Coordinates of C-alpha atoms in Angstrom, one line a residue:
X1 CA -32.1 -24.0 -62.7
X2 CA -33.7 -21.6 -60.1
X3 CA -36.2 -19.1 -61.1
X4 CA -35.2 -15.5 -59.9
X5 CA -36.7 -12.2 -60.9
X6 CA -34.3 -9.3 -62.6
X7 CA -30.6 -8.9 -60.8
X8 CA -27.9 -7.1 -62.4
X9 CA -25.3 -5.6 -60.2
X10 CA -22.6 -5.2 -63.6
X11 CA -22.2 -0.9 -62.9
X12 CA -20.6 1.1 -60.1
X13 CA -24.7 2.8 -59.2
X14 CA -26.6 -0.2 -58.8
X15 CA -29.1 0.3 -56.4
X16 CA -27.9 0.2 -52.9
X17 CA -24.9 -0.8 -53.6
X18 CA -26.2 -4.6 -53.9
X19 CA -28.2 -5.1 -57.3
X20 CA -31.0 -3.9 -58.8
X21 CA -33.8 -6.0 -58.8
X22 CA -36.9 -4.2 -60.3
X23 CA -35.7 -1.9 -62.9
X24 CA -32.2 -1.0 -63.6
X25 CA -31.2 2.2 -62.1
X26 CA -29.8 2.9 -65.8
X27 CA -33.4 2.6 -66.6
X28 CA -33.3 -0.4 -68.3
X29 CA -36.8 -2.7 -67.4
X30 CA -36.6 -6.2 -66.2
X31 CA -37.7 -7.2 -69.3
X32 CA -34.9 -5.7 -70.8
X33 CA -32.4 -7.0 -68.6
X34 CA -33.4 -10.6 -68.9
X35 CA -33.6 -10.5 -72.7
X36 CA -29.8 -9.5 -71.7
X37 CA -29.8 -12.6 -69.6
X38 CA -30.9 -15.3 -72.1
X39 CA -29.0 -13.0 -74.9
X40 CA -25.7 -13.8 -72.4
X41 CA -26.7 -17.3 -72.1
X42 CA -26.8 -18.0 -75.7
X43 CA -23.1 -16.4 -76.1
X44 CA -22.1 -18.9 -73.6
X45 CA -23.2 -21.9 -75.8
X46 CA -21.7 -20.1 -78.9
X47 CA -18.4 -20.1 -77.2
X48 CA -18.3 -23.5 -75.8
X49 CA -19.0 -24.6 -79.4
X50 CA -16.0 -22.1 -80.4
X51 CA -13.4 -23.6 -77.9
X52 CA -14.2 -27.0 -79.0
X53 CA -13.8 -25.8 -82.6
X54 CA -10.9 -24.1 -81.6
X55 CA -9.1 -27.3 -79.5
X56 CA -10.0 -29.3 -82.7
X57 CA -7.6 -26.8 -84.6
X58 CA -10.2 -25.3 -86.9
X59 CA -10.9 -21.5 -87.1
X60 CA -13.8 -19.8 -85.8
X61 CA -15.0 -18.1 -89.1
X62 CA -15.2 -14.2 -88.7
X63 CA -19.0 -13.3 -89.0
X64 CA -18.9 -15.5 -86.1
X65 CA -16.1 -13.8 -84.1
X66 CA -17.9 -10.2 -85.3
X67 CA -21.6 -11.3 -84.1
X68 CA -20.2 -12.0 -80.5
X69 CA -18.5 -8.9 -79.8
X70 CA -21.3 -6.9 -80.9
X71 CA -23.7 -8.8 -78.8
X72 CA -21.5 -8.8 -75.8
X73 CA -21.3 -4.6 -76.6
X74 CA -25.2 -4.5 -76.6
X75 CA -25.7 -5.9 -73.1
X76 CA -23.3 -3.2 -71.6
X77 CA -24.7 -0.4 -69.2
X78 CA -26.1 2.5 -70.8
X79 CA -26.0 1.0 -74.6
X80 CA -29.0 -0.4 -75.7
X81 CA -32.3 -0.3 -73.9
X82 CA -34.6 -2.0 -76.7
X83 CA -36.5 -5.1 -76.4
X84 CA -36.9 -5.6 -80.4
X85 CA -33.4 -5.6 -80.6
X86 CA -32.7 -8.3 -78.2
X87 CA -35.4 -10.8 -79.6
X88 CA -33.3 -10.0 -82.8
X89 CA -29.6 -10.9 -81.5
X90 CA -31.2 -14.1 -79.3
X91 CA -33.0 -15.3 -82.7
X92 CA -29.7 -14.7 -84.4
X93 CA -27.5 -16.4 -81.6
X94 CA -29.6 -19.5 -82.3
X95 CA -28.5 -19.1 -86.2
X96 CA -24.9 -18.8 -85.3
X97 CA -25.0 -22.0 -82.7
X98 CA -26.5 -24.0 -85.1
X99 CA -24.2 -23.3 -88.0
X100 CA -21.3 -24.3 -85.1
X101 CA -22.9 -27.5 -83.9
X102 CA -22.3 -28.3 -87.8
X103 CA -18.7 -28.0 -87.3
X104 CA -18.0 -29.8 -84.3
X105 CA -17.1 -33.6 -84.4
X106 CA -18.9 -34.6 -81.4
X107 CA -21.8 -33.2 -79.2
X108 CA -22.1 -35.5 -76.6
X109 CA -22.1 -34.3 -72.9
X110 CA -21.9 -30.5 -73.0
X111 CA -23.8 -28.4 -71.4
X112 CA -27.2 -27.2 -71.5
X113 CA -26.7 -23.8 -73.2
X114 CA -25.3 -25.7 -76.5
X115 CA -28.8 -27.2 -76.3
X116 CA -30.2 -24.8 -75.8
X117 CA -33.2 -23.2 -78.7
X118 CA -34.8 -20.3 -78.2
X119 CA -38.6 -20.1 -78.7
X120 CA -39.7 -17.1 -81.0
X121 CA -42.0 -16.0 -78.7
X122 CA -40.9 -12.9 -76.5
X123 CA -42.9 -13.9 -73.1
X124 CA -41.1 -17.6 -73.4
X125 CA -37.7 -15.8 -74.0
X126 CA -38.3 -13.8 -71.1
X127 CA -39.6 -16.6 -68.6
X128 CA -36.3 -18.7 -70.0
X129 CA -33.9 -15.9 -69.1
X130 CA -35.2 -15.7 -65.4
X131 CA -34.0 -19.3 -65.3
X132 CA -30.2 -18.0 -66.4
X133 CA -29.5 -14.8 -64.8
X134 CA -26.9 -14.2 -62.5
X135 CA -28.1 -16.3 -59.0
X136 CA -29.8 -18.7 -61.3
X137 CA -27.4 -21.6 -60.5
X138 CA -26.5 -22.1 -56.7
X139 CA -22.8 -21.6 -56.0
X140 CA -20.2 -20.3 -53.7
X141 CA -20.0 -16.6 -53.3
X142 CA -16.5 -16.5 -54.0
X143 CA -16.6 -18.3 -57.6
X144 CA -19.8 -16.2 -58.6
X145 CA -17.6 -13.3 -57.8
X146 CA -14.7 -14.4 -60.2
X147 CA -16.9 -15.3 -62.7
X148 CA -18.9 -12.2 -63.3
X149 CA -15.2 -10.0 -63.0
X150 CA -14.3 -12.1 -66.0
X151 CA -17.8 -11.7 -67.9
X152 CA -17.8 -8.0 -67.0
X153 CA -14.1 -7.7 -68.4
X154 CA -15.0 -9.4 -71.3
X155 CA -17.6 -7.7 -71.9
X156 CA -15.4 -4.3 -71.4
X157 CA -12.6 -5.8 -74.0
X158 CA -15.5 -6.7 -76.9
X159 CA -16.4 -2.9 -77.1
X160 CA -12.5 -2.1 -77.8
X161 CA -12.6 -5.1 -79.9
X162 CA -15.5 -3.7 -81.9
X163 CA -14.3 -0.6 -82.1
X164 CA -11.1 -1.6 -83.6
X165 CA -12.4 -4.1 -85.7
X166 CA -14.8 -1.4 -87.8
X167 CA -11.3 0.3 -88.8
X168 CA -10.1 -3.3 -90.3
X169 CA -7.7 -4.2 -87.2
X170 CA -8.2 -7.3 -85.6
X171 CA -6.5 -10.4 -83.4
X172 CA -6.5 -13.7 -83.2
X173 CA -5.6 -14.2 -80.0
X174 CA -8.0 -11.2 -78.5
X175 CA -10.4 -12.8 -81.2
X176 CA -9.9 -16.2 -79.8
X177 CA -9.9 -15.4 -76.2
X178 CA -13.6 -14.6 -76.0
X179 CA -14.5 -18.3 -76.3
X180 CA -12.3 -19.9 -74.1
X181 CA -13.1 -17.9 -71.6
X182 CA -16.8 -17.2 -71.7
X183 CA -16.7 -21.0 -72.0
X184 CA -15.0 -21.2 -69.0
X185 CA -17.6 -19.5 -67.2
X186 CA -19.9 -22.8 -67.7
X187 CA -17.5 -25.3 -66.0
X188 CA -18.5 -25.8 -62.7
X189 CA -15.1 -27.2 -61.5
X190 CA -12.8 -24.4 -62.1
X191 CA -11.4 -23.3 -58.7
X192 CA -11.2 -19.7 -57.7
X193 CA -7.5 -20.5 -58.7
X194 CA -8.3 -21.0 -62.1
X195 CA -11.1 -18.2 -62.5
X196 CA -8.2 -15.8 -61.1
X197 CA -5.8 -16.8 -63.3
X198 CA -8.3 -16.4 -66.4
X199 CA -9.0 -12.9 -64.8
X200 CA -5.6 -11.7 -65.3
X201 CA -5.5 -13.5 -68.7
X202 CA -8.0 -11.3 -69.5
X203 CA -6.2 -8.3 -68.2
X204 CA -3.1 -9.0 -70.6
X205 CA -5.1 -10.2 -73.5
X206 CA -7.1 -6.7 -72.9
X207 CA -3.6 -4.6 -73.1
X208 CA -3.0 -5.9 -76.7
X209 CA -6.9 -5.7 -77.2
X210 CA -6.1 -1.7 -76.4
X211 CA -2.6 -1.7 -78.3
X212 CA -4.6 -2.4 -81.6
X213 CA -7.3 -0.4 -81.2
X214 CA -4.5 2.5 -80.0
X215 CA -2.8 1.2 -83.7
X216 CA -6.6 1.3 -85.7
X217 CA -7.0 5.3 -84.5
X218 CA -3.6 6.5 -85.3
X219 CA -3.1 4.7 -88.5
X220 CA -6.3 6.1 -89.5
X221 CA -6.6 9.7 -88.1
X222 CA -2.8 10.6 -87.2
X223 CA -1.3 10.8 -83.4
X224 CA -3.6 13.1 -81.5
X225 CA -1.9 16.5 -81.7
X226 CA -2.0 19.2 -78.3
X227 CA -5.6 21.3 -79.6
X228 CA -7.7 24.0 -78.5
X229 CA -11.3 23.2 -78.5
X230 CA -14.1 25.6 -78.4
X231 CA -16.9 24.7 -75.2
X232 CA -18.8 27.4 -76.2
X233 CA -22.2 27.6 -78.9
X234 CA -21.8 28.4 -82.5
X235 CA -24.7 30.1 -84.6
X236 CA -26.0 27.8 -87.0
X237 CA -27.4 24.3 -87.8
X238 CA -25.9 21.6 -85.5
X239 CA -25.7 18.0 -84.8
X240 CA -23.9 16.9 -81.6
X241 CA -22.0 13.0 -81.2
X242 CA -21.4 11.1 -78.4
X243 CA -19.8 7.7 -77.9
X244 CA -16.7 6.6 -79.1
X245 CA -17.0 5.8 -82.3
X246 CA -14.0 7.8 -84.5
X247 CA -15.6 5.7 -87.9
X248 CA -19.1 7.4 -87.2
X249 CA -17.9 10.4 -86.6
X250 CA -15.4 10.7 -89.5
X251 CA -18.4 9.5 -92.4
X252 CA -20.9 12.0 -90.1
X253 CA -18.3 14.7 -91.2
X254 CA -17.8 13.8 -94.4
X255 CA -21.3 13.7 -95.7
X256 CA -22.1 17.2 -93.8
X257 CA -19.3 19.3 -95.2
X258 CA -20.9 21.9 -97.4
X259 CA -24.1 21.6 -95.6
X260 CA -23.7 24.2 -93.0
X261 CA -23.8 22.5 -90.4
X262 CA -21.8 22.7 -87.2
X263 CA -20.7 19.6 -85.5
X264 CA -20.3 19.3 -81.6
X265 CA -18.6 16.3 -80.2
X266 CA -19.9 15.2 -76.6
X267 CA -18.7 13.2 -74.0
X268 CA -16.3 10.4 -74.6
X269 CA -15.7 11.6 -78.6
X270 CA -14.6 14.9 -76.8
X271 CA -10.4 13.6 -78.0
X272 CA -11.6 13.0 -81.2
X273 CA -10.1 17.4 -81.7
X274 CA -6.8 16.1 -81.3
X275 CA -6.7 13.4 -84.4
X276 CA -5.2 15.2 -87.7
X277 CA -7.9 13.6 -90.1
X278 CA -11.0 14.8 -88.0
X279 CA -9.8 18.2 -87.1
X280 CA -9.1 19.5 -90.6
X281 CA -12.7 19.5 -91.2
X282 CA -13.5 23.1 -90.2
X283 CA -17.4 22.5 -89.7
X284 CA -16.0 19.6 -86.6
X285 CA -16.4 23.6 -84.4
X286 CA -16.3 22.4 -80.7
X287 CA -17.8 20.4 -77.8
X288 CA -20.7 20.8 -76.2
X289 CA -21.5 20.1 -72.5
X290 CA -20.3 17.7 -70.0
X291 CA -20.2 14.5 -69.0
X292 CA -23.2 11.5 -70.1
X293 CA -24.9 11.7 -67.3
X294 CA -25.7 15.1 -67.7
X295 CA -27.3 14.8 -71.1
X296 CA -30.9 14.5 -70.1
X297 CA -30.5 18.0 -68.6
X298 CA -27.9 19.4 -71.3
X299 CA -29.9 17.7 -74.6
X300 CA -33.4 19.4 -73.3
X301 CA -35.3 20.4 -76.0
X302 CA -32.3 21.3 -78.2
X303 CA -32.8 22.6 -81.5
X304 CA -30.8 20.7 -83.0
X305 CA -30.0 16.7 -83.1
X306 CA -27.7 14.5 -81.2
X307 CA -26.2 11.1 -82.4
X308 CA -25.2 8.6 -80.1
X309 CA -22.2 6.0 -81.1
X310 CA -21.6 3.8 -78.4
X311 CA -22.8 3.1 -74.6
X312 CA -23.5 6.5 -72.9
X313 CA -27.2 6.7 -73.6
X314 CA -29.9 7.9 -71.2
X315 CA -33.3 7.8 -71.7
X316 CA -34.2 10.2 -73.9
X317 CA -36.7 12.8 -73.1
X318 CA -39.9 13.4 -74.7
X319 CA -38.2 17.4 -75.6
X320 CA -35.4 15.5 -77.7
X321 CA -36.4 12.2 -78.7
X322 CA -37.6 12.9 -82.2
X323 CA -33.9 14.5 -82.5
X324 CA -31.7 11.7 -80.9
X325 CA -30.5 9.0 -83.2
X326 CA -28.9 6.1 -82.2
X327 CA -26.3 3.5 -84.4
X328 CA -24.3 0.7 -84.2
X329 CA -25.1 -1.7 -80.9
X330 CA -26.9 1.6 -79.9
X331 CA -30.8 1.8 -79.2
X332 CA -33.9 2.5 -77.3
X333 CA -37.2 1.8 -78.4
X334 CA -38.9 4.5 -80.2
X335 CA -35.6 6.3 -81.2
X336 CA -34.8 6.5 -85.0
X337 CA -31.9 4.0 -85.8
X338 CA -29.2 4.3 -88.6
X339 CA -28.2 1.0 -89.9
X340 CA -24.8 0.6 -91.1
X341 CA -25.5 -1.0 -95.1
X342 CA -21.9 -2.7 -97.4
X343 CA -19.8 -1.3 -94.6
X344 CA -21.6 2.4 -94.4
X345 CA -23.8 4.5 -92.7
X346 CA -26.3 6.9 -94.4
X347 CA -26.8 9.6 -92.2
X348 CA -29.4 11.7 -94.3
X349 CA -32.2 11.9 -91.9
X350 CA -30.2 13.1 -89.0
X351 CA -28.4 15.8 -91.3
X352 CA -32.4 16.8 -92.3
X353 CA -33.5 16.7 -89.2
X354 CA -30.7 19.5 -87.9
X355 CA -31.2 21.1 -91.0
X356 CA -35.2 21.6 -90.4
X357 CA -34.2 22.2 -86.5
X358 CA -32.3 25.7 -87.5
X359 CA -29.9 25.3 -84.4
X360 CA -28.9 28.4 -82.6
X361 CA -29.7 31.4 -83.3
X362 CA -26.6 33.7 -82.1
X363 CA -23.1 33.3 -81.3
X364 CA -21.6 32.6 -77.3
X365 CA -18.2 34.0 -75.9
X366 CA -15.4 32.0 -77.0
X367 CA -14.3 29.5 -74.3
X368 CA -11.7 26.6 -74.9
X369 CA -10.0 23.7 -73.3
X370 CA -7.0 21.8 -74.5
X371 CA -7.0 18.2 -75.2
X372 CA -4.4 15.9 -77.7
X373 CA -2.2 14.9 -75.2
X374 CA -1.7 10.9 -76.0
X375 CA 1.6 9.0 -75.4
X376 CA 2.8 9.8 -79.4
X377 CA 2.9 13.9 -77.4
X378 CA 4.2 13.2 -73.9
X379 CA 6.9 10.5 -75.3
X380 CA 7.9 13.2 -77.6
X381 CA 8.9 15.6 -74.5
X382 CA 9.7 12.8 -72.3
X383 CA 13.3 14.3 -71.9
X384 CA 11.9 17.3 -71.0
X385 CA 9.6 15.5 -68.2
X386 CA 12.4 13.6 -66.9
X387 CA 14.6 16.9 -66.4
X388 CA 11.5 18.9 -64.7
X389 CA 11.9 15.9 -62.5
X390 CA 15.5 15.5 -61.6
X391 CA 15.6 19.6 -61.3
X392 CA 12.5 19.4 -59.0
X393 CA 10.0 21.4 -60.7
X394 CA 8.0 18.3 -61.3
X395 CA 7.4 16.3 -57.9
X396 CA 4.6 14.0 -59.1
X397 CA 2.2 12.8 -61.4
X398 CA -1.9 11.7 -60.7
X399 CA -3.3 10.1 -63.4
X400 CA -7.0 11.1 -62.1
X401 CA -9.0 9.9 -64.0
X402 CA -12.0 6.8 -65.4
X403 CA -15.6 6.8 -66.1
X404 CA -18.2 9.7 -64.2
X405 CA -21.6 9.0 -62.9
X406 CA -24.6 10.4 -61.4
X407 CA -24.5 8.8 -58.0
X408 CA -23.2 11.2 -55.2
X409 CA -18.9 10.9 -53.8
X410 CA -18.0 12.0 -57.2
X411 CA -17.0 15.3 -55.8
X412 CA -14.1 13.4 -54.3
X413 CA -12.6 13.4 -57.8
X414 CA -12.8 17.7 -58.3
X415 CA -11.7 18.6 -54.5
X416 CA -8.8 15.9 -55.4
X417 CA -7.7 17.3 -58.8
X418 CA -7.9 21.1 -57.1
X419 CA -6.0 20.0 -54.0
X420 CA -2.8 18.8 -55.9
X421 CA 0.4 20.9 -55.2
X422 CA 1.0 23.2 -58.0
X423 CA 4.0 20.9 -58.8
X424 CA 2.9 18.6 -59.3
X425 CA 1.3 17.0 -63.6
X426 CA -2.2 15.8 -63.7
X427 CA -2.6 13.4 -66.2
X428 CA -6.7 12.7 -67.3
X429 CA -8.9 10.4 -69.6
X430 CA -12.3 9.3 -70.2
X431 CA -15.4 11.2 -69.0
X432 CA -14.5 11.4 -65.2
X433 CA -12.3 14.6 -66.6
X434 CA -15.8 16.0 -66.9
X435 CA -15.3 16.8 -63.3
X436 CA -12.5 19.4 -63.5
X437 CA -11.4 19.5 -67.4
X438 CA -12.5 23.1 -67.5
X439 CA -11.1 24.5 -64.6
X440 CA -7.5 26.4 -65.0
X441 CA -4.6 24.3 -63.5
X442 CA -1.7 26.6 -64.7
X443 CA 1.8 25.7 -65.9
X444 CA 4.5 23.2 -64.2
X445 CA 7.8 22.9 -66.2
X446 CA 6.4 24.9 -69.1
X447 CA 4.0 22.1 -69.5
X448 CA 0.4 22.1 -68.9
X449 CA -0.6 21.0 -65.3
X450 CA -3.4 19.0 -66.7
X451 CA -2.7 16.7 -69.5
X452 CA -5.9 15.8 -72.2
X453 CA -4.9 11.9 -72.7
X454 CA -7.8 11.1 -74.4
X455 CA -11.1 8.6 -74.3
X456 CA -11.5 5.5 -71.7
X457 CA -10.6 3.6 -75.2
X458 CA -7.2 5.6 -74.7
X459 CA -5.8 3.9 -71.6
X460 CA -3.4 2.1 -73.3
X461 CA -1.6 5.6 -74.0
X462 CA -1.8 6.0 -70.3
X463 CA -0.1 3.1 -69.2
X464 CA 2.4 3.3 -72.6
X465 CA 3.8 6.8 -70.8
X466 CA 4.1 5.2 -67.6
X467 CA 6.1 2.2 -68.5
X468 CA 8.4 4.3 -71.0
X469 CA 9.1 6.6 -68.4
X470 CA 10.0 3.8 -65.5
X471 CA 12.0 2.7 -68.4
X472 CA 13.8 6.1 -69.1
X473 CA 14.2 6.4 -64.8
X474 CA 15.6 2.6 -64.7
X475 CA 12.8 1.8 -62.3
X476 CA 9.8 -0.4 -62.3
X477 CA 6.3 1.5 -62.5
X478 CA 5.3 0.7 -59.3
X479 CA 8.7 3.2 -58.6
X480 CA 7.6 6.3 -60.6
X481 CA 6.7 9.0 -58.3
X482 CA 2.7 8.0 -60.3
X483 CA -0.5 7.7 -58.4
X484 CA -3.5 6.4 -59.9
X485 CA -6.6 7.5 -58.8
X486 CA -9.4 6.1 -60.3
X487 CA -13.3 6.4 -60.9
X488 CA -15.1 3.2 -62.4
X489 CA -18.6 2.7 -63.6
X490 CA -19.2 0.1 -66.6
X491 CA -17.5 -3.0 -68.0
X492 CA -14.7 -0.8 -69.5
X493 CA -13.6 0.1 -66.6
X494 CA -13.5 -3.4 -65.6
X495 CA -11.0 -4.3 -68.3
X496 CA -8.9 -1.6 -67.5
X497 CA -8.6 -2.3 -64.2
X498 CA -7.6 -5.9 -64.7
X499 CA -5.2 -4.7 -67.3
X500 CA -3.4 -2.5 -64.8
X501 CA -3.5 -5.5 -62.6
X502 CA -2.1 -7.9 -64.7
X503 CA 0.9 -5.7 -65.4
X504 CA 1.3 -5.5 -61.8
X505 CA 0.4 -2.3 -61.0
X506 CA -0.1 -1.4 -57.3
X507 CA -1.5 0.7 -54.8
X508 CA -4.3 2.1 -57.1
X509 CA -6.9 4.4 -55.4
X510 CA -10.4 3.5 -56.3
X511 CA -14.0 4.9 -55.7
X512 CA -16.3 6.2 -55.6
X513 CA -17.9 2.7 -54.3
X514 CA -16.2 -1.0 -54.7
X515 CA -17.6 -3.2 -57.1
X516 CA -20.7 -5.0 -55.5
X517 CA -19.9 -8.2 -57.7
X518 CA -16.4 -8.6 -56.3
X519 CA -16.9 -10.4 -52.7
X520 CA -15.2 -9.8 -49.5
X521 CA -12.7 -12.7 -50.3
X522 CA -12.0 -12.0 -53.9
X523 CA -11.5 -7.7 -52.5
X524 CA -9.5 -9.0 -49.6
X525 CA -6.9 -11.2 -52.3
X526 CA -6.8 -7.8 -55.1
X527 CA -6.1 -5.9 -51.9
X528 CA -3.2 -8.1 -50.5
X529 CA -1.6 -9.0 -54.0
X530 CA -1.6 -5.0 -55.5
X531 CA -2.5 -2.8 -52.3
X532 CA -6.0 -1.5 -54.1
X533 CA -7.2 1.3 -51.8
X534 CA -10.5 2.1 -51.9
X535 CA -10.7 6.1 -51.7
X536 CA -11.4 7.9 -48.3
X537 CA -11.9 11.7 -48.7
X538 CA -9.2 13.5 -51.1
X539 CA -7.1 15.7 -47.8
X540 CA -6.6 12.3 -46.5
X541 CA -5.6 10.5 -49.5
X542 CA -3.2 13.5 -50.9
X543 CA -1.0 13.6 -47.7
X544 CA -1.1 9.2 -47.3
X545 CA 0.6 9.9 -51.2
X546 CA 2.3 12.7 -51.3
X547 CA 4.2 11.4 -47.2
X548 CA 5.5 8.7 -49.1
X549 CA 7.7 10.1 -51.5

């Protein structure tokens, strides 16, 4: 193995669009991202260890399945920034791959990362990782490229997979998928061919990944419902969540009603105002700011505390540290942590903290936005949309749309939403809405010209509308008079996007910036088989649509 200092090139900013190489431009050290290295390598040997389990006919047993969804969560962008932490799931990963090495008939001949033992010692764990990072092993361009898509997209599908998993719902084959292919990723002789294939494997084993996780939420908290949603301050006590994490904030709520204190939800959890069982408590008052890379800015010596669920974490400030709490795969060193304990969370010192904080001190003018509009809604009118489209009222839909970011050609995705024809349906998700969510579209077809469809974790109701309505038009989806226009940042975005692919879903617009891991070969084959476009300026791109249909 070759030593090589810190790359990581996993997220849509990554410095000059090549890799960063020093410290993470999420602001993760290259301490940090090695530990991630060596923490990656580990899951490697764990999932050899599972396929061979696995091709033996044997189960993998659950703990197991749990620990490596979690750990594949932790080494997401913007999720967990802390050092301790890592030493802690490394250590652990050596647990779990020994217990596994029990349980398989032979060990002869695999490869080194089965072997491989971890020493306790956190300079030796970092000097090992530099030996296993990305360009640590010498091979074509092309097969580096494939591999890292599917390590990304797995990574992507493990935070659905966790998420779904805290709510009790689960699947095998999701479940399973995670060790074949991450297993995959440490046989030198799979062609691109092969990588590719597991790629969209990945994209389809992803939709049902989504399609349970969809199931967990709304068999839990009721079908998101159309709601208004307060933007503006509330007097009074407050604690704000971000993330996506509809558990945390349902116990949050529960153990704060009574308390007088407001909650705000932030970011991603922004949908969570549509879901029947979260709304109806009354002290769940509103949203507060924008998008999570404003939250530096927007959490600035607040008086009052913020909790953070899931990836979507900045460094904190010195104004708000003592106030931000992290949970879950969640951290940063320094930041107070609530462990989950028997299945839940006591959230005491955050509700104490707010408490002792006072919050704000006088009321703003009421300002709201509308959000609840998942596929349980649109379905429910689909006659209606399918009439406003035959009659002409409704000429198109743009699902706009993906993650947000600080780097600059974001713009693209505002002057794009404001330059559609005013009949035309936006439809929107995850925190790129941040962008235009609370600007005033209007009406088309007595319907809402921008349409709330929820988090990134709601895609699958997304793609569910499209595919019912090529359904109720007899056409295929590629057919529907549907644009996707897309914004990508992280390793969700990643599964998405191979999702979409793998249902064949063409001529996607995608920016602001093409993934730096995906070489000129692998972009030129996604651009040939499904017409990816990579976006130009939004003038351009609106009339090269809207000529076509």
């Amino acid at each position: 193995m070759i030593q090589t200092d810190m790359f990581c090139f996993q997220c849509e900013q990554t410095a000059g669009g090549k890799g960063c190489t020093k410290v993470g431009v999420c602001g993760k050290d290259s301490r940090v991202a090695t530990l991630q290295d060596l923490l990656l390598y580990q899951l490697k040997g764990i999932a050899y260890l599972g396929s061979k389990i696995l091709a033996e006919g044997k189960k993998i047993d659950e703990g197991t399945t749990k620990f490596m969804m979690d750990a594949l969560f932790s080494t997401l962008t913007n999720v967990n920034f802390d050092e301790k932490r890592f030493v802690r799931y490394i250590l652990e990963a050596d647990s779990v791959k020994e217990n596994l090495k029990n349980q398989v008939s032979n060990l002869d001949n695999l490869p080194a990362a089965v072997y491989y033992r971890p020493p306790e010692d956190v300079e030796k764990m970092i000097a090992d990782g530099k030996k296993v990072g990305i360009l640590a092993d010498d091979i074509d361009e092309d097969i580096r490229s494939l591999r890292e898509l599917l390590i990304y997209g797995l990574k992507g599908m493990a935070a659905y997979a966790h998420h779904a998993y805290r709510l009790g719902y689960k699947d095998i084959e999701v479940n399973n998928f995670f060790f074949t292919a991450l297993a995959n990723t440490l046989d030198s002789n799979l062609s691109a061919d092969e990588l590719y294939n597991l790629c969209m494997e990945l994209g389809k084993k992803n939709f049902k990944c989504m399609e349970i996780l969809d199931k967990a939420h709304t068999k839990t908290f009721g079908h998101p419902q159309p709601t208004e949603v307060l933007i503006s301050r509330k007097k009074g006590p407050f604690i704000i969540v971000s993330g996506h994490d509809l558990k945390d904030l349902k116990e949050l709520l529960e153990q704060t009603e009574g308390k007088g204190i407001n909650i705000y939800t932030h970011g991603e959890m922004l949908p969570a105002h549509g879901y029947p069982e979260l709304k109806k408590y009354k002290h769940l008052v509103g949203n507060y700011g924008g998008a999570w890379q404003d939250q530096q800015k927007e959490f600035d010596g607040i008086p009052g505390c913020i909790l953070m669920t899931t990836n979507c974490l900045q460094k904190p400030r010195d104004s708000y540290k003592d106030r931000i709490f992290t949970t879950g795969v969640v951290g940063f060193d320094g930041v107070a942590h609530i462990e989950e304990v028997n299945g839940k969370k006591d959230f005491t010192p955050i509700i104490q903290k707010a408490l002792e904080l006072g919050g704000w001190q006088e009321d703003e003018e009421e300002k709201k936005i509308l959000v609840g509009f998942a596929h349980n809604t649109v379905l429910g009118v689909a006659n209606k949309i399918i009439e406003a489209v035959k009659s002409g009222q409704i000429k198109h839909f743009f699902l706009i749309g993906g993650c947000d970011g600080a780097k600059p050609g974001r713009n693209y995705y505002t002057e794009f939403a404001e330059k559609t024809p005013k009949d035309t349906l936006i439809l929107t998700l995850a925190c790129g809405k941040y962008r235009f969510n609370k600007k005033d579209f209007g009406i088309v077809a007595e319907f809402p010209r921008l349409l709330d469809v929820g988090q990134c974790n709601d895609a699958y109701s997304a793609i569910i509308i499209a595919i019912e309505l090529a359904k109720a038009f007899g056409v295929d989806v590629n057919e529907l008079p549907l644009t996707l226009v897309l914004s990508w940042f992280e390793q969700k975005a990643v599964a998405i996007l191979l999702t979409l692919l793998s249902l064949g879903i063409k001529n996607i617009y995608l920016g602001p910036s093409l993934p730096a891991f995906v070489s000129p070969n692998i972009l030129q084959v996604l651009v040939e088989r499904f017409n990816i476009k990579p976006i130009s300026n939004p003038e351009n791109d609106l009339n090269e649509i809207l000529s076509k249909k």
